[in-house]
Coordinates of C-alpha atoms in Angstrom, one line a residue:
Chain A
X279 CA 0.0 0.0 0.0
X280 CA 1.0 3.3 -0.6
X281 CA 2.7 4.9 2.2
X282 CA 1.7 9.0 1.8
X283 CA -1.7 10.2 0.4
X284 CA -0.6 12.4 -2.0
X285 CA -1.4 16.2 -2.1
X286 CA 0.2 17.0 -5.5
X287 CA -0.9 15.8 -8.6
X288 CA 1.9 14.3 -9.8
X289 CA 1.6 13.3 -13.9
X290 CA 5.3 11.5 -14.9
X291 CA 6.9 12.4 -18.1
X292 CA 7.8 9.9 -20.4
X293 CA 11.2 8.6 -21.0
X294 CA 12.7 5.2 -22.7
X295 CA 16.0 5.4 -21.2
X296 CA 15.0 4.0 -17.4
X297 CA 16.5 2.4 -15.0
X298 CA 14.6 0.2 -12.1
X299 CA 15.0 1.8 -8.4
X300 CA 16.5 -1.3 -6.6
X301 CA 16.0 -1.3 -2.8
X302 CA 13.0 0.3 -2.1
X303 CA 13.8 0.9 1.6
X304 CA 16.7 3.0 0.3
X305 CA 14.7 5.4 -1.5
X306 CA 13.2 8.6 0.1
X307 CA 10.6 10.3 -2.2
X308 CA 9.9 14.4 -3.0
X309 CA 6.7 15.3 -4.7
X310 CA 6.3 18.5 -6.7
X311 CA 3.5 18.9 -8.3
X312 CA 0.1 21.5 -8.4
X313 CA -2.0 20.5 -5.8
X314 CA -4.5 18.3 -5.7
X315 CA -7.4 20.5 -4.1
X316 CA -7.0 23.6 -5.9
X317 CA -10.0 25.5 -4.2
X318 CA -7.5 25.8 -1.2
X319 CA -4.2 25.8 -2.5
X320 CA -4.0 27.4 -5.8
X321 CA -2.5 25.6 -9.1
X322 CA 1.1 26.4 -8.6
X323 CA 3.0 23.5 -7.7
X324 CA 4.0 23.1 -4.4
X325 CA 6.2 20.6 -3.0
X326 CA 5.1 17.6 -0.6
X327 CA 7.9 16.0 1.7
X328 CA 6.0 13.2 3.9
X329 CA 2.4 13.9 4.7
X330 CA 2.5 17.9 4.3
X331 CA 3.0 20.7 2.1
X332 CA 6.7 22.2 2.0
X333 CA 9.1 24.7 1.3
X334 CA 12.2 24.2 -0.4
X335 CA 14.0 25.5 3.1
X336 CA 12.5 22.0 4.4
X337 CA 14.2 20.2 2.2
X338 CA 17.6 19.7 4.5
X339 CA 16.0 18.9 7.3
X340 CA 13.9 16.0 5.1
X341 CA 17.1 14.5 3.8
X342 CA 18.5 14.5 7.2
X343 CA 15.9 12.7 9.0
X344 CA 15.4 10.5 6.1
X345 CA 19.1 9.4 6.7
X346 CA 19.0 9.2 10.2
X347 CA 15.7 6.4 9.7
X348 CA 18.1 4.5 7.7
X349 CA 21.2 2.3 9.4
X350 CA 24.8 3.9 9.3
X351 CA 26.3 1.6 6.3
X352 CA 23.2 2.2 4.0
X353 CA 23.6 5.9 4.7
X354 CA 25.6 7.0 1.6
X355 CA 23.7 4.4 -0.9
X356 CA 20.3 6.6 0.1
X357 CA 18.8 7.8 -3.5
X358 CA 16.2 10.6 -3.5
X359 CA 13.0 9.9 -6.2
X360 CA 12.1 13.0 -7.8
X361 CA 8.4 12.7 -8.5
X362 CA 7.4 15.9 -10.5
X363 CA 4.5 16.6 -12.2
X364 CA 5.3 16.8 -16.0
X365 CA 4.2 20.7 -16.7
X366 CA 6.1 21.9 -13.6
X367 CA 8.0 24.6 -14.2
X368 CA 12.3 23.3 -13.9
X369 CA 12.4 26.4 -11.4
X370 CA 11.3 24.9 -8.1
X371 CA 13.0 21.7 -9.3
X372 CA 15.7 23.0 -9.8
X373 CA 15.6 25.0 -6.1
X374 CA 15.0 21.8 -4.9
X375 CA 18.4 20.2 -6.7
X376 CA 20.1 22.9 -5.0
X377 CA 19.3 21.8 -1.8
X378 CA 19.4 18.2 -2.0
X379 CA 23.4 19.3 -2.9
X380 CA 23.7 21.4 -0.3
X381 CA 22.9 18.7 2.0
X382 CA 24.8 15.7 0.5
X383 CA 22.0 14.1 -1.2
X384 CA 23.8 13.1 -4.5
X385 CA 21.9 10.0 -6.0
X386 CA 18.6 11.3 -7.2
X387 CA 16.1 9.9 -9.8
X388 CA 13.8 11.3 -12.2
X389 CA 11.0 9.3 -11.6
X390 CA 9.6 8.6 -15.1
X391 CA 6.9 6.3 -17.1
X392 CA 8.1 4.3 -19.9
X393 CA 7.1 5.6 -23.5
X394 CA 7.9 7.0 -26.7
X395 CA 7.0 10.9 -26.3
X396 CA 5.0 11.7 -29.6
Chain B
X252 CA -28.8 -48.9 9.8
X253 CA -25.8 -47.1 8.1
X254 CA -25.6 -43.7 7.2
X255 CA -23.6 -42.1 4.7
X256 CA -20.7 -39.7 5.9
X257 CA -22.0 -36.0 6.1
X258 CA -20.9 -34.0 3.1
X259 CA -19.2 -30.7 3.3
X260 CA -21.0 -28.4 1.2
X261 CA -18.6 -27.2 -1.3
X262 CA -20.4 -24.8 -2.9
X263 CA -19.2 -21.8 -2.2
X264 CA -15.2 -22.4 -2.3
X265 CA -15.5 -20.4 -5.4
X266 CA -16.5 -17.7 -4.4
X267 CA -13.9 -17.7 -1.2
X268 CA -11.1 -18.3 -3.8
X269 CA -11.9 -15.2 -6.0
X270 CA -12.4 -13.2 -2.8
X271 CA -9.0 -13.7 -1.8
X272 CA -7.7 -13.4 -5.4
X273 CA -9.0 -10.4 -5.7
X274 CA -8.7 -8.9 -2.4
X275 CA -4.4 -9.8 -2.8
X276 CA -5.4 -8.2 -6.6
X277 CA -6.0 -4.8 -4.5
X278 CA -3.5 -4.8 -1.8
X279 CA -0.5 -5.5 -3.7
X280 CA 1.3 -2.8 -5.6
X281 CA 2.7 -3.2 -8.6
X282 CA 4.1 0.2 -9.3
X283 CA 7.9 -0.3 -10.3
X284 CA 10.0 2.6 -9.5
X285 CA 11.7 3.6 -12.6
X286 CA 13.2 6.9 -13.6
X287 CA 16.7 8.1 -15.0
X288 CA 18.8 8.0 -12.6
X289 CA 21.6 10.9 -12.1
X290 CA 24.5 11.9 -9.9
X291 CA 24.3 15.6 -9.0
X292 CA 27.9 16.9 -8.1
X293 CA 29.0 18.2 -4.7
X294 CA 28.4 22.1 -4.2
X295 CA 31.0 24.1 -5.0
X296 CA 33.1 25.8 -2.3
X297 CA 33.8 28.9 -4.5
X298 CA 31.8 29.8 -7.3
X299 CA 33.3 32.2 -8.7
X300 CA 36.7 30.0 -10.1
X301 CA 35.1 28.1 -13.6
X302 CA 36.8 24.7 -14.6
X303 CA 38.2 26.0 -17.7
X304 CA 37.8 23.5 -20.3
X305 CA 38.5 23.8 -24.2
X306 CA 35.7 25.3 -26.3
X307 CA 35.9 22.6 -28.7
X308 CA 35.4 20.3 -25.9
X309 CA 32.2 21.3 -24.8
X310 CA 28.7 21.0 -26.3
X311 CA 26.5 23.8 -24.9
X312 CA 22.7 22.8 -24.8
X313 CA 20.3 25.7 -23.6
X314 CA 17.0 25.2 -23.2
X315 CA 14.7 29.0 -22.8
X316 CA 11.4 29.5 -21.2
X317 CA 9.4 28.5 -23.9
X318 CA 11.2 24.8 -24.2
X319 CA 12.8 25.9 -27.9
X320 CA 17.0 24.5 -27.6
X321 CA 19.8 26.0 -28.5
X322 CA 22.8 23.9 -29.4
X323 CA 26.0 25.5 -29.5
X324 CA 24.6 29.0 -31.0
X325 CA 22.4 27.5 -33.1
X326 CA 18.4 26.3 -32.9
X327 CA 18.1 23.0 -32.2
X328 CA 15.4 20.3 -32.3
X329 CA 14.6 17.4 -30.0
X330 CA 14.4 15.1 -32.9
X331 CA 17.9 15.7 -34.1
X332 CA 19.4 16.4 -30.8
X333 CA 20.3 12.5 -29.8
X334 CA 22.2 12.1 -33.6
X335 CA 24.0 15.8 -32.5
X336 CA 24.9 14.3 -29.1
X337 CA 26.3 11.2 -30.5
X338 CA 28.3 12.4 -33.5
X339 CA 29.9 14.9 -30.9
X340 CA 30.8 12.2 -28.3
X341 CA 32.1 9.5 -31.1
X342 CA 35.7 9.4 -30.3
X343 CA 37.5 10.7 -33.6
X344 CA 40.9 9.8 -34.8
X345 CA 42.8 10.9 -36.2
X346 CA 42.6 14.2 -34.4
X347 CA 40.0 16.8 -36.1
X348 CA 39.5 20.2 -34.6
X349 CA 35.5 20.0 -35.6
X350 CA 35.0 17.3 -32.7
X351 CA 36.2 17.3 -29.2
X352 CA 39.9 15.9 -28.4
X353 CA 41.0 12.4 -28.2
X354 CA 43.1 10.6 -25.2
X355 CA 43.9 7.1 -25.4
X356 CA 43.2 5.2 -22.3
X357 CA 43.7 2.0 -21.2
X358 CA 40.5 0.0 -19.7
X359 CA 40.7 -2.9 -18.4
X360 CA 39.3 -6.2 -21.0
X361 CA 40.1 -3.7 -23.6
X362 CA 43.8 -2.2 -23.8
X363 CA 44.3 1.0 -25.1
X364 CA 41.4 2.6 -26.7
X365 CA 40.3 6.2 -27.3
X366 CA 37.9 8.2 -25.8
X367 CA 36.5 11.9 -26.8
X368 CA 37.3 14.4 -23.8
X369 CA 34.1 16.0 -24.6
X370 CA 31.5 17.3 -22.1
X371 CA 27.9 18.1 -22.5
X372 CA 26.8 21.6 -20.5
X373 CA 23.1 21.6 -20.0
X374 CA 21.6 24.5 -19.0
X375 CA 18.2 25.4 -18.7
X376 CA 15.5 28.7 -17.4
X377 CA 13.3 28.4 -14.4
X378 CA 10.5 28.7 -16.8
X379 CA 11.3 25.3 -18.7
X380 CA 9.0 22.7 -18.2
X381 CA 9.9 19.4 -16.2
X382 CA 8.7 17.2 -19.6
X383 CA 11.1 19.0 -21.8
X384 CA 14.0 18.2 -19.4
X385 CA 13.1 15.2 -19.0
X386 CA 13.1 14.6 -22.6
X387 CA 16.4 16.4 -23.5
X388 CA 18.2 14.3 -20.6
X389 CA 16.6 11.4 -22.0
X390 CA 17.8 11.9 -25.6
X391 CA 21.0 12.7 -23.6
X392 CA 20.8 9.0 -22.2
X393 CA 19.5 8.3 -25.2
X394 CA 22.9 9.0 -27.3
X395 CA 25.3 7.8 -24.3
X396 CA 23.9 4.3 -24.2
X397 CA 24.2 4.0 -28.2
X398 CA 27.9 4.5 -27.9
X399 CA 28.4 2.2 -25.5
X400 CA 25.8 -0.1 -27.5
X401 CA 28.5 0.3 -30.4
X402 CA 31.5 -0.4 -28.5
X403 CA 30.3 -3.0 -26.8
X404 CA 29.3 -4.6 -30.4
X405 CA 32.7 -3.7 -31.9
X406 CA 34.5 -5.2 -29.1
X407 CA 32.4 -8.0 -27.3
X408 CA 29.7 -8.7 -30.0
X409 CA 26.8 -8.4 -28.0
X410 CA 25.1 -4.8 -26.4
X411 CA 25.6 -3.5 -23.2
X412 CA 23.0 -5.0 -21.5
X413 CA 23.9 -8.7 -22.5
X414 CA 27.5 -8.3 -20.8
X415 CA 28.8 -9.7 -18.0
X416 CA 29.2 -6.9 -15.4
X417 CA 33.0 -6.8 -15.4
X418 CA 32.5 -6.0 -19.1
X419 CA 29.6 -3.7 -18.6
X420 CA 31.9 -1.7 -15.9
X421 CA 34.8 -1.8 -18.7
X422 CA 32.6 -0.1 -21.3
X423 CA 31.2 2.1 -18.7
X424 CA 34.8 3.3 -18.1
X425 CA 35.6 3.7 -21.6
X426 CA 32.5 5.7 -22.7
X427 CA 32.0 8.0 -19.5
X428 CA 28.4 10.2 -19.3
X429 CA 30.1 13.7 -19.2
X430 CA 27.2 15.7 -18.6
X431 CA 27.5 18.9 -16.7
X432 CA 24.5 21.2 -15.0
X433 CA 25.4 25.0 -14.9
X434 CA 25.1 26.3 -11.8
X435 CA 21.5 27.5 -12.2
X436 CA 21.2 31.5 -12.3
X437 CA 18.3 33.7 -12.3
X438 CA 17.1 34.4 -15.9
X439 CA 13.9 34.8 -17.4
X440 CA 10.3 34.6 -15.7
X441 CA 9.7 31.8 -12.9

């Protein structure tokens, strides 16, 4: 079952060249995406760490306590999923790249569907 | 007087197996994680000291606000940008100034072979949308795996994925994914 209910839409691009996320339990996931009650919240994407809304300042203190949940030697192979909604704009991703370099979180992955974009 | 054992009544075992076939149907999830998978490189201590590397070495890819490329000066397209990629990162020999330089290297399984020193800079607005970067690093992957694809024909006679991993790691080393992310600066609208 799926962990977080998702506040964010979050529509994956299409890509061909993909690679399978091994380890599951290594893998800490970051939703950007517009959100999914707009009434509220407006259409500009937002980003959703855990259960909540976020701001890209959160985004340290995400990767940290994802890190700390994991054990010491599986630290470094941690990889950060990427889940963005396909229109977003590459600004807040990018913000959002920033940070995860800031704070050490190399591996990431552009979570994607595979398909042939038309 | 005898009586005939009892008989269960069987009826409904049917129905019990396709409720627990389809309740397991709902709980599992089948969603594989899949994505392209990249290495982002450590923040730099001071930003203002640029690598300096050749121009001829470098293939600048820009993409603006309104997804349209630029590839070194010039207007690109996403349908010609994986054949671009891939002429530019073909090793030549002997040396022509048109294409990045040449170093011969010696990899492991197969001795001295030469590899293009040439990088890819990506570079793209805040205002570029998350399907067009996805697709230009996927053309990006797109062109690095056929190289490898090549070399791995040309020397083992089978593609990448088919090797053994020793051999895959060989390749790997000979045909390395050089591509760089510009530090992102503030350009255009969000």
């Amino acid at each position: 079952m799926r962990e977080t209910s998702l506040r964010v839409k979050v529509k994956l691009p299409l890509a061909t060249e993909i690679q399978k996320l091994e380890k599951k339990s290594l893998v800490s996931y970051i939703y950007i995406g517009p959100p999914t009650n707009v009434a509220i919240y407006g259409t500009e994407s937002r980003i959703q760490l855990n259960d909540q809304y976020a701001r890209v300042a959160d985004v340290p203190e995400f990767v940290a306590s994802e890190r700390e949940a994991r054990n010491e030697a599986d630290r470094n192979l941690l990889t950060t999923s990427l889940k963005v909604h396909k229109d977003t704009k590459m600004g807040i991703v990018t913000d959002v790249k920033q940070e995860l370099r800031k704070a050490g979180a190399f591996k990431i992955n552009y979570s994607t569907l595979k398909g042939v974009n038309k | 007087m005898r009586r005939a054992a009892p008989e269960i009544n069987a009826g409904s075992m049917a129905d019990i197996a396709f409720l627990l076939l389809i309740f397991f149907l709902v709980t599992t999830t089948m969603d594989v994680d899949s994505g392209i998978t990249r290495r982002l490189p450590p923040p730099v201590e001071q930003p203002d000291v640029d690598i300096k590397v050749k121009e001829r070495n470098v293939l600048n890819i820009l993409v603006n606000k309104n997804n349209r490329l630029l590839v070194n000066g010039e207007p690109g397209d996403i349908k010609t940008l994986k054949e671009v990629v891939k002429d530019f990162m073909t090793p030549h020999f002997p040396d022509d100034p048109n294409f990045p330089e040449v170093e011969e290297k010696n990899v492991p399984l197969l001795g001295n072979i030469y590899a293009s020193k040439g990088v890819i800079s990506l570079k793209n607005d805040r205002g570029t949308s998350y399907d067009m970067y996805i697709k230009v690093q996927n053309e990006l992957a797109r062109a690095f795996n056929e190289i490898k694809d090549e070399l791995a024909q040309s020397k083992f006679g089978t593609k990448t994925d088919k090797l053994s991993d020793e051999k895959r790691e060989a390749i790997n080393e000979a045909v390395p994914v050089r591509v760089s992310e510009a530090e992102p600066e503030n350009i255009g609208d969000r």
